[in-house]
């Protein structure tokens, strides 16, 4: 999954510093392109290298060499970009609980700073500036981790998958099939298109792409055609990825997804303007307690903040629902049809125990 995550990051940086109309060719020596590729070199010093991501994952409780799911990979990148987001001029936002909160995204990306310099590697003597499309908005890489089934993908989600691929802000999905991580980039008819990072190659450096060996090394970073497989073969643990260059672009994404999800059997996630308040019980809950010295029954008022242990006793019993933990009001859906984050899935902190992707 680390390599698939690198593909998503490379695509986001491509959109940010090269633009959607830029296309790779064997003779291309764009300084910004060479800088982006150098970030993923298989060396300890490269910011987004395999080594750095593995170490970041280890700090999140996933030892080096263990399986990483889409959520963990996204969190590992987030940790790496905490100190380097200014240099890359890219804000990574991870929307948890299958819910995209628009106000939280805008609070993160609407900053008063202007366009920042994207620094070139030491092999270049000049500084390359990449102006922001919108000075008031920090370009956004939005990742939404989801779990859409226990062991198999719920087929009712397939129309929503197709809808997501159709919006221009989508830059793919992190996911795969059992024991194999893949980078999903689109669909054709009833099959999903993917790039497979599992081809074993020599560790190479591109440098300035002057020598023939460097040109051949550059070609090894690209595939001629994608693979195809049925939607039903996808592992249910995925992460949907979007790139939004401006606030208007983000608003357009939310509007298009809301419209498309309204006509699908099941939406992949929810879109809200602001986060809903946690549910707080009404003034009192009733507890019946039978006295050990008499047959009388008394009613006790239980404050929402009062601990259950304060009322526990050898003859006390709770009347009603003892499941007293707090939940968001938009999370109570049936286990069979709920998206990730609802009652039918493990919590986001534990979802990696159920993931079987490479």
Short mmCIF file of C-alpha atoms in Angstrom, two decimals:
data_model
loop_
_atom_site.label_atom_id
_atom_site.label_comp_id
_atom_site.label_asym_id
_atom_site.label_seq_id
_atom_site.Cartn_x
_atom_site.Cartn_y
_atom_site.Cartn_z
CA UNK A 1 0.00 0.00 0.00
CA UNK A 2 2.97 2.34 0.48
CA UNK A 3 3.75 2.32 -3.24
CA UNK A 4 0.10 2.95 -4.11
CA UNK A 5 0.15 5.85 -1.66
CA UNK A 6 3.20 7.26 -3.41
CA UNK A 7 1.25 7.17 -6.68
CA UNK A 8 -1.52 9.29 -5.17
CA UNK A 9 0.96 11.79 -3.76
CA UNK A 10 2.77 12.00 -7.09
CA UNK A 11 -0.53 12.65 -8.88
CA UNK A 12 -1.45 15.40 -6.41
CA UNK A 13 1.95 17.09 -6.83
CA UNK A 14 1.60 16.70 -10.59
CA UNK A 15 -1.74 18.53 -10.47
CA UNK A 16 -0.35 21.22 -8.18
CA UNK A 17 2.98 22.04 -9.85
CA UNK A 18 2.56 20.84 -13.43
CA UNK A 19 -1.17 21.24 -14.04
CA UNK A 20 -3.80 18.85 -15.40
CA UNK A 21 -2.79 19.46 -19.02
CA UNK A 22 0.83 18.39 -18.54
CA UNK A 23 1.74 14.97 -19.96
CA UNK A 24 4.91 12.97 -19.56
CA UNK A 25 7.15 12.09 -22.50
CA UNK A 26 10.52 10.40 -22.62
CA UNK A 27 12.26 13.61 -23.71
CA UNK A 28 10.64 15.88 -21.09
CA UNK A 29 13.08 17.49 -18.62
CA UNK A 30 10.78 19.85 -16.77
CA UNK A 31 12.53 21.07 -13.58
CA UNK A 32 9.32 20.75 -11.53
CA UNK A 33 8.78 17.19 -12.79
CA UNK A 34 12.33 16.16 -11.91
CA UNK A 35 11.91 17.64 -8.44
CA UNK A 36 8.67 15.75 -7.87
CA UNK A 37 10.21 12.44 -8.93
CA UNK A 38 13.22 13.04 -6.68
CA UNK A 39 10.90 13.19 -3.67
CA UNK A 40 10.12 9.47 -4.14
CA UNK A 41 13.67 8.20 -4.64
CA UNK A 42 14.49 5.04 -2.67
CA UNK A 43 16.88 6.81 -0.35
CA UNK A 44 16.67 7.71 3.32
CA UNK A 45 16.94 11.43 2.57
CA UNK A 46 14.05 11.64 0.06
CA UNK A 47 11.02 13.21 1.73
CA UNK A 48 8.40 10.76 0.39
CA UNK A 49 10.60 7.68 0.05
CA UNK A 50 9.68 4.16 1.07
CA UNK A 51 11.98 4.56 4.06
CA UNK A 52 10.33 7.74 5.35
CA UNK A 53 6.80 6.38 4.94
CA UNK A 54 7.67 3.12 6.71
CA UNK A 55 9.20 5.02 9.62
CA UNK A 56 6.18 7.32 9.79
CA UNK A 57 3.92 4.26 9.87
CA UNK A 58 6.02 2.75 12.68
CA UNK A 59 5.44 5.90 14.75
CA UNK A 60 1.70 5.26 14.30
CA UNK A 61 1.97 1.76 15.76
CA UNK A 62 2.61 -0.20 12.56
CA UNK A 63 6.10 -1.76 12.72
CA UNK A 64 8.23 -1.72 9.59
CA UNK A 65 7.33 -4.73 7.47
CA UNK A 66 3.71 -5.01 8.66
CA UNK A 67 0.69 -4.59 6.40
CA UNK A 68 -0.57 -1.04 6.02
CA UNK A 69 -4.11 -0.18 5.01
CA UNK A 70 -5.30 2.94 3.15
CA UNK A 71 -6.08 4.84 6.35
CA UNK A 72 -2.67 4.17 7.89
CA UNK A 73 -0.84 5.18 4.71
CA UNK A 74 -2.82 8.42 4.54
CA UNK A 75 -2.00 9.16 8.18
CA UNK A 76 1.69 8.41 7.54
CA UNK A 77 1.76 10.94 4.70
CA UNK A 78 -0.07 13.43 6.88
CA UNK A 79 2.61 13.15 9.52
CA UNK A 80 5.39 13.64 6.95
CA UNK A 81 3.71 16.73 5.54
CA UNK A 82 3.22 18.43 8.90
CA UNK A 83 6.62 20.08 8.56
CA UNK A 84 6.94 19.98 4.78
CA UNK A 85 3.52 21.12 3.56
CA UNK A 86 4.83 24.66 3.08
CA UNK A 87 7.71 23.49 0.88
CA UNK A 88 5.37 21.32 -1.22
CA UNK A 89 2.54 23.87 -1.03
CA UNK A 90 0.01 21.09 -0.57
CA UNK A 91 -2.42 20.63 2.30
CA UNK A 92 -3.40 17.04 3.12
CA UNK A 93 -6.79 16.73 4.83
CA UNK A 94 -8.11 13.33 5.98
CA UNK A 95 -11.88 13.19 6.47
CA UNK A 96 -12.67 10.51 9.04
CA UNK A 97 -15.91 8.76 10.06
CA UNK A 98 -17.14 8.60 6.45
CA UNK A 99 -18.09 12.27 6.70
CA UNK A 100 -16.75 15.28 4.84
CA UNK A 101 -17.18 18.45 6.93
CA UNK A 102 -16.98 21.41 4.56
CA UNK A 103 -16.36 24.05 7.24
CA UNK A 104 -13.39 22.11 8.66
CA UNK A 105 -11.77 21.78 5.24
CA UNK A 106 -12.19 25.48 4.56
CA UNK A 107 -10.82 26.41 7.96
CA UNK A 108 -7.70 24.40 7.10
CA UNK A 109 -7.17 25.64 3.55
CA UNK A 110 -8.28 29.27 3.68
CA UNK A 111 -5.07 31.00 4.74
CA UNK A 112 -4.00 34.62 4.24
CA UNK A 113 -0.67 33.68 2.66
CA UNK A 114 0.15 34.18 -1.00
CA UNK A 115 1.84 31.78 -3.39
CA UNK A 116 4.88 30.03 -1.96
CA UNK A 117 8.07 28.98 -3.60
CA UNK A 118 8.50 25.35 -4.54
CA UNK A 119 12.21 24.74 -3.92
CA UNK A 120 14.29 22.94 -6.50
CA UNK A 121 16.85 20.22 -5.64
CA UNK A 122 20.50 21.11 -5.27
CA UNK A 123 21.21 19.94 -8.84
CA UNK A 124 19.48 23.07 -10.16
CA UNK A 125 20.98 26.50 -9.75
CA UNK A 126 17.73 28.43 -10.26
CA UNK A 127 14.58 28.62 -8.15
CA UNK A 128 11.31 27.60 -9.78
CA UNK A 129 8.16 29.38 -8.60
CA UNK A 130 4.75 27.75 -8.91
CA UNK A 131 2.04 30.37 -8.33
CA UNK A 132 -1.14 29.26 -6.67
CA UNK A 133 -4.30 29.14 -8.78
CA UNK A 134 -6.03 30.99 -5.93
CA UNK A 135 -3.89 33.09 -3.56
CA UNK A 136 -6.30 32.67 -0.63
CA UNK A 137 -6.54 28.87 -0.87
CA UNK A 138 -3.86 26.33 -0.11
CA UNK A 139 -4.11 23.55 -2.73
CA UNK A 140 -5.84 20.58 -1.14
CA UNK A 141 -5.29 16.85 -1.28
CA UNK A 142 -8.43 15.39 0.27
CA UNK A 143 -8.40 11.73 1.36
CA UNK A 144 -11.49 9.96 2.72
CA UNK A 145 -10.78 6.47 4.16
CA UNK A 146 -13.77 4.13 3.96
CA UNK A 147 -14.74 0.57 4.73
CA UNK A 148 -17.59 -0.64 2.53
CA UNK A 149 -18.10 -4.18 3.80
CA UNK A 150 -16.51 -6.74 6.10
CA UNK A 151 -14.78 -9.11 3.68
CA UNK A 152 -16.44 -8.28 0.35
CA UNK A 153 -17.46 -5.03 -1.30
CA UNK A 154 -21.18 -4.32 -1.07
CA UNK A 155 -22.30 -4.18 -4.75
CA UNK A 156 -24.75 -1.38 -3.95
CA UNK A 157 -21.75 0.96 -3.70
CA UNK A 158 -20.64 0.41 -7.31
CA UNK A 159 -22.80 3.23 -8.80
CA UNK A 160 -21.33 5.62 -6.23
CA UNK A 161 -17.82 4.48 -7.21
CA UNK A 162 -18.57 5.34 -10.81
CA UNK A 163 -19.99 8.71 -9.81
CA UNK A 164 -16.82 9.58 -7.88
CA UNK A 165 -14.58 8.70 -10.83
CA UNK A 166 -16.62 11.03 -13.04
CA UNK A 167 -15.95 14.24 -11.09
CA UNK A 168 -12.90 16.15 -12.41
CA UNK A 169 -11.43 16.65 -8.92
CA UNK A 170 -10.97 12.91 -8.38
CA UNK A 171 -7.37 11.68 -8.61
CA UNK A 172 -8.03 8.02 -7.89
CA UNK A 173 -8.48 5.70 -4.94
CA UNK A 174 -6.16 3.79 -2.65
CA UNK A 175 -7.29 0.20 -2.33
CA UNK A 176 -6.73 -3.16 -3.93
CA UNK A 177 -7.79 -6.76 -3.75
CA UNK A 178 -6.90 -9.27 -1.02
CA UNK A 179 -3.12 -9.32 -0.45
CA UNK A 180 -2.48 -6.84 -3.27
CA UNK A 181 -2.54 -3.03 -3.05
CA UNK A 182 -3.61 -1.13 -6.16
CA UNK A 183 -4.14 2.46 -7.28
CA UNK A 184 -7.59 2.77 -8.88
CA UNK A 185 -7.79 5.50 -11.53
CA UNK A 186 -11.16 5.06 -13.29
CA UNK A 187 -13.61 2.58 -14.77
CA UNK A 188 -14.67 1.15 -18.11
CA UNK A 189 -18.11 -0.43 -18.38
CA UNK A 190 -18.41 -2.71 -15.33
CA UNK A 191 -14.68 -2.93 -14.57
CA UNK A 192 -12.39 -0.71 -12.53
CA UNK A 193 -9.04 0.45 -13.97
CA UNK A 194 -5.92 0.29 -11.84
CA UNK A 195 -2.16 0.72 -11.74
CA UNK A 196 -0.22 -2.07 -10.05
CA UNK A 197 2.97 -1.04 -8.17
CA UNK A 198 4.19 -4.60 -7.61
CA UNK A 199 6.57 -4.91 -10.56
CA UNK A 200 10.03 -5.44 -9.08
CA UNK A 201 12.64 -3.08 -10.53
CA UNK A 202 16.08 -1.76 -9.75
CA UNK A 203 16.36 1.18 -7.37
CA UNK A 204 17.32 4.10 -9.61
CA UNK A 205 17.88 7.85 -9.54
CA UNK A 206 16.88 10.15 -12.37
CA UNK A 207 18.99 13.15 -11.52
CA UNK A 208 18.80 15.75 -14.27
CA UNK A 209 17.79 13.18 -16.90
CA UNK A 210 20.82 13.86 -19.08
CA UNK A 211 22.50 10.49 -19.41
CA UNK A 212 20.93 7.49 -21.09
CA UNK A 213 20.81 5.55 -17.84
CA UNK A 214 18.87 8.39 -16.23
CA UNK A 215 16.40 8.46 -19.13
CA UNK A 216 15.84 4.74 -18.80
CA UNK A 217 15.38 5.17 -15.07
CA UNK A 218 12.72 7.80 -15.71
CA UNK A 219 10.81 5.48 -18.04
CA UNK A 220 10.60 2.87 -15.29
CA UNK A 221 8.33 5.22 -13.33
CA UNK A 222 5.56 5.03 -15.96
CA UNK A 223 3.14 2.40 -17.28
CA UNK A 224 1.82 2.16 -20.82
CA UNK A 225 -1.66 0.90 -19.96
CA UNK A 226 -3.70 0.17 -16.82
CA UNK A 227 -5.06 -3.14 -15.61
CA UNK A 228 -8.75 -4.02 -15.32
CA UNK A 229 -10.80 -6.08 -12.89
CA UNK A 230 -14.46 -6.37 -11.78
CA UNK A 231 -15.67 -4.02 -9.06
CA UNK A 232 -16.73 -7.09 -7.07
CA UNK A 233 -13.07 -8.14 -6.73
CA UNK A 234 -12.14 -4.94 -4.85
CA UNK A 235 -11.27 -5.12 -1.18
CA UNK A 236 -13.84 -3.14 0.85
CA UNK A 237 -11.16 -1.02 2.54
CA UNK A 238 -10.37 2.00 0.33
CA UNK A 239 -9.48 5.68 0.49
CA UNK A 240 -11.03 8.10 -2.00
CA UNK A 241 -8.72 10.94 -3.11
CA UNK A 242 -9.47 14.38 -4.53
CA UNK A 243 -7.41 17.42 -5.51
CA UNK A 244 -8.97 20.89 -5.21
CA UNK A 245 -6.96 23.83 -6.51
CA UNK A 246 -9.25 26.55 -5.13
CA UNK A 247 -12.21 27.17 -2.85
CA UNK A 248 -14.50 27.28 -5.88
CA UNK A 249 -13.11 23.95 -6.99
CA UNK A 250 -13.86 22.44 -3.58
CA UNK A 251 -17.41 23.86 -3.54
CA UNK A 252 -17.97 22.44 -7.01
CA UNK A 253 -16.76 19.02 -5.83
CA UNK A 254 -19.19 18.99 -2.89
CA UNK A 255 -22.10 20.08 -5.07
CA UNK A 256 -21.40 17.50 -7.76
CA UNK A 257 -20.98 14.66 -5.28
CA UNK A 258 -24.16 15.60 -3.42
CA UNK A 259 -26.09 15.58 -6.68
CA UNK A 260 -24.61 12.29 -7.90
CA UNK A 261 -24.98 10.50 -4.56
CA UNK A 262 -28.67 11.44 -4.45
CA UNK A 263 -29.32 9.08 -7.37
CA UNK A 264 -27.21 6.12 -6.18
CA UNK A 265 -28.40 3.24 -3.96
CA UNK A 266 -25.79 4.03 -1.31
CA UNK A 267 -23.46 7.05 -1.05
CA UNK A 268 -19.81 6.37 -0.25
CA UNK A 269 -19.79 9.06 2.44
CA UNK A 270 -21.78 11.97 3.82
CA UNK A 271 -21.18 15.66 3.13
CA UNK A 272 -22.09 18.15 5.89
CA UNK A 273 -21.62 21.88 6.21
CA UNK A 274 -20.50 21.63 9.83
CA UNK A 275 -19.92 18.91 12.39
CA UNK A 276 -23.02 17.87 14.32
CA UNK A 277 -22.90 18.13 18.09
CA UNK A 278 -22.51 14.95 20.08
CA UNK A 279 -25.76 13.54 21.43
CA UNK A 280 -26.30 14.46 25.08
CA UNK A 281 -29.02 12.69 27.11
CA UNK A 282 -31.99 14.60 28.44
CA UNK A 283 -31.96 15.87 32.00
CA UNK A 284 -32.23 12.51 33.74
CA UNK A 285 -32.24 8.82 33.13
CA UNK A 286 -34.14 6.53 35.39
CA UNK A 287 -32.52 3.77 37.43
CA UNK A 288 -34.51 1.40 39.60
CA UNK A 289 -32.85 0.04 42.69
CA UNK A 290 -34.34 -2.51 45.05
CA UNK A 291 -33.33 -2.07 48.66
CA UNK A 292 -31.83 -5.14 50.31
CA UNK A 293 -33.68 -4.43 53.57
CA UNK A 294 -37.17 -4.00 52.08
CA UNK A 295 -39.26 -4.78 49.03
CA UNK A 296 -39.77 -1.12 48.12
CA UNK A 297 -38.45 0.25 44.84
CA UNK A 298 -37.04 3.78 44.53
CA UNK A 299 -36.32 5.90 41.44
CA UNK A 300 -32.92 7.61 41.20
CA UNK A 301 -32.10 10.56 38.92
CA UNK A 302 -28.95 9.99 36.91
CA UNK A 303 -27.12 13.05 35.65
CA UNK A 304 -25.64 12.73 32.13
CA UNK A 305 -22.18 13.37 33.58
CA UNK A 306 -22.57 11.07 36.59
CA UNK A 307 -20.56 7.89 36.54
CA UNK A 308 -22.43 4.59 36.45
CA UNK A 309 -20.17 3.24 39.17
CA UNK A 310 -21.52 5.77 41.67
CA UNK A 311 -24.90 4.06 41.55
CA UNK A 312 -23.77 0.48 41.29
CA UNK A 313 -24.56 -1.79 44.20
CA UNK A 314 -25.29 -5.39 45.03
CA UNK A 315 -29.00 -4.96 44.32
CA UNK A 316 -29.04 -2.21 41.64
CA UNK A 317 -30.21 -2.78 38.09
CA UNK A 318 -30.49 -0.49 35.08
CA UNK A 319 -33.85 -0.13 33.36
CA UNK A 320 -33.65 0.67 29.66
CA UNK A 321 -30.69 0.93 27.34
CA UNK A 322 -27.41 0.57 29.17
CA UNK A 323 -25.41 1.43 26.05
CA UNK A 324 -24.71 4.96 27.18
CA UNK A 325 -21.76 5.96 25.00
CA UNK A 326 -22.09 9.10 22.88
CA UNK A 327 -22.53 8.92 19.13
CA UNK A 328 -22.98 11.40 16.32
CA UNK A 329 -26.60 11.62 15.26
CA UNK A 330 -25.73 10.91 11.63
CA UNK A 331 -23.93 7.66 12.42
CA UNK A 332 -26.85 5.42 13.41
CA UNK A 333 -27.37 3.30 10.29
CA UNK A 334 -27.92 -0.39 9.84
CA UNK A 335 -24.85 -2.58 9.72
CA UNK A 336 -25.75 -4.13 6.41
CA UNK A 337 -26.01 -0.93 4.39
CA UNK A 338 -23.94 1.56 6.34
CA UNK A 339 -20.81 3.20 4.99
CA UNK A 340 -17.58 3.11 6.95
CA UNK A 341 -17.78 4.77 10.33
CA UNK A 342 -21.32 3.57 11.15
CA UNK A 343 -22.41 0.74 13.41
CA UNK A 344 -21.47 -1.99 10.96
CA UNK A 345 -17.73 -1.30 10.88
CA UNK A 346 -14.87 -1.15 13.34
CA UNK A 347 -13.75 2.22 14.62
CA UNK A 348 -11.21 4.16 12.56
CA UNK A 349 -8.53 3.41 15.11
CA UNK A 350 -9.06 -0.32 14.75
CA UNK A 351 -9.94 -0.75 11.11
CA UNK A 352 -6.45 -1.92 10.19
CA UNK A 353 -7.09 -5.19 12.05
CA UNK A 354 -9.65 -6.04 9.38
CA UNK A 355 -7.60 -4.95 6.37
CA UNK A 356 -5.88 -7.55 4.25
CA UNK A 357 -4.32 -5.34 1.61
CA UNK A 358 -0.64 -5.32 0.79
#
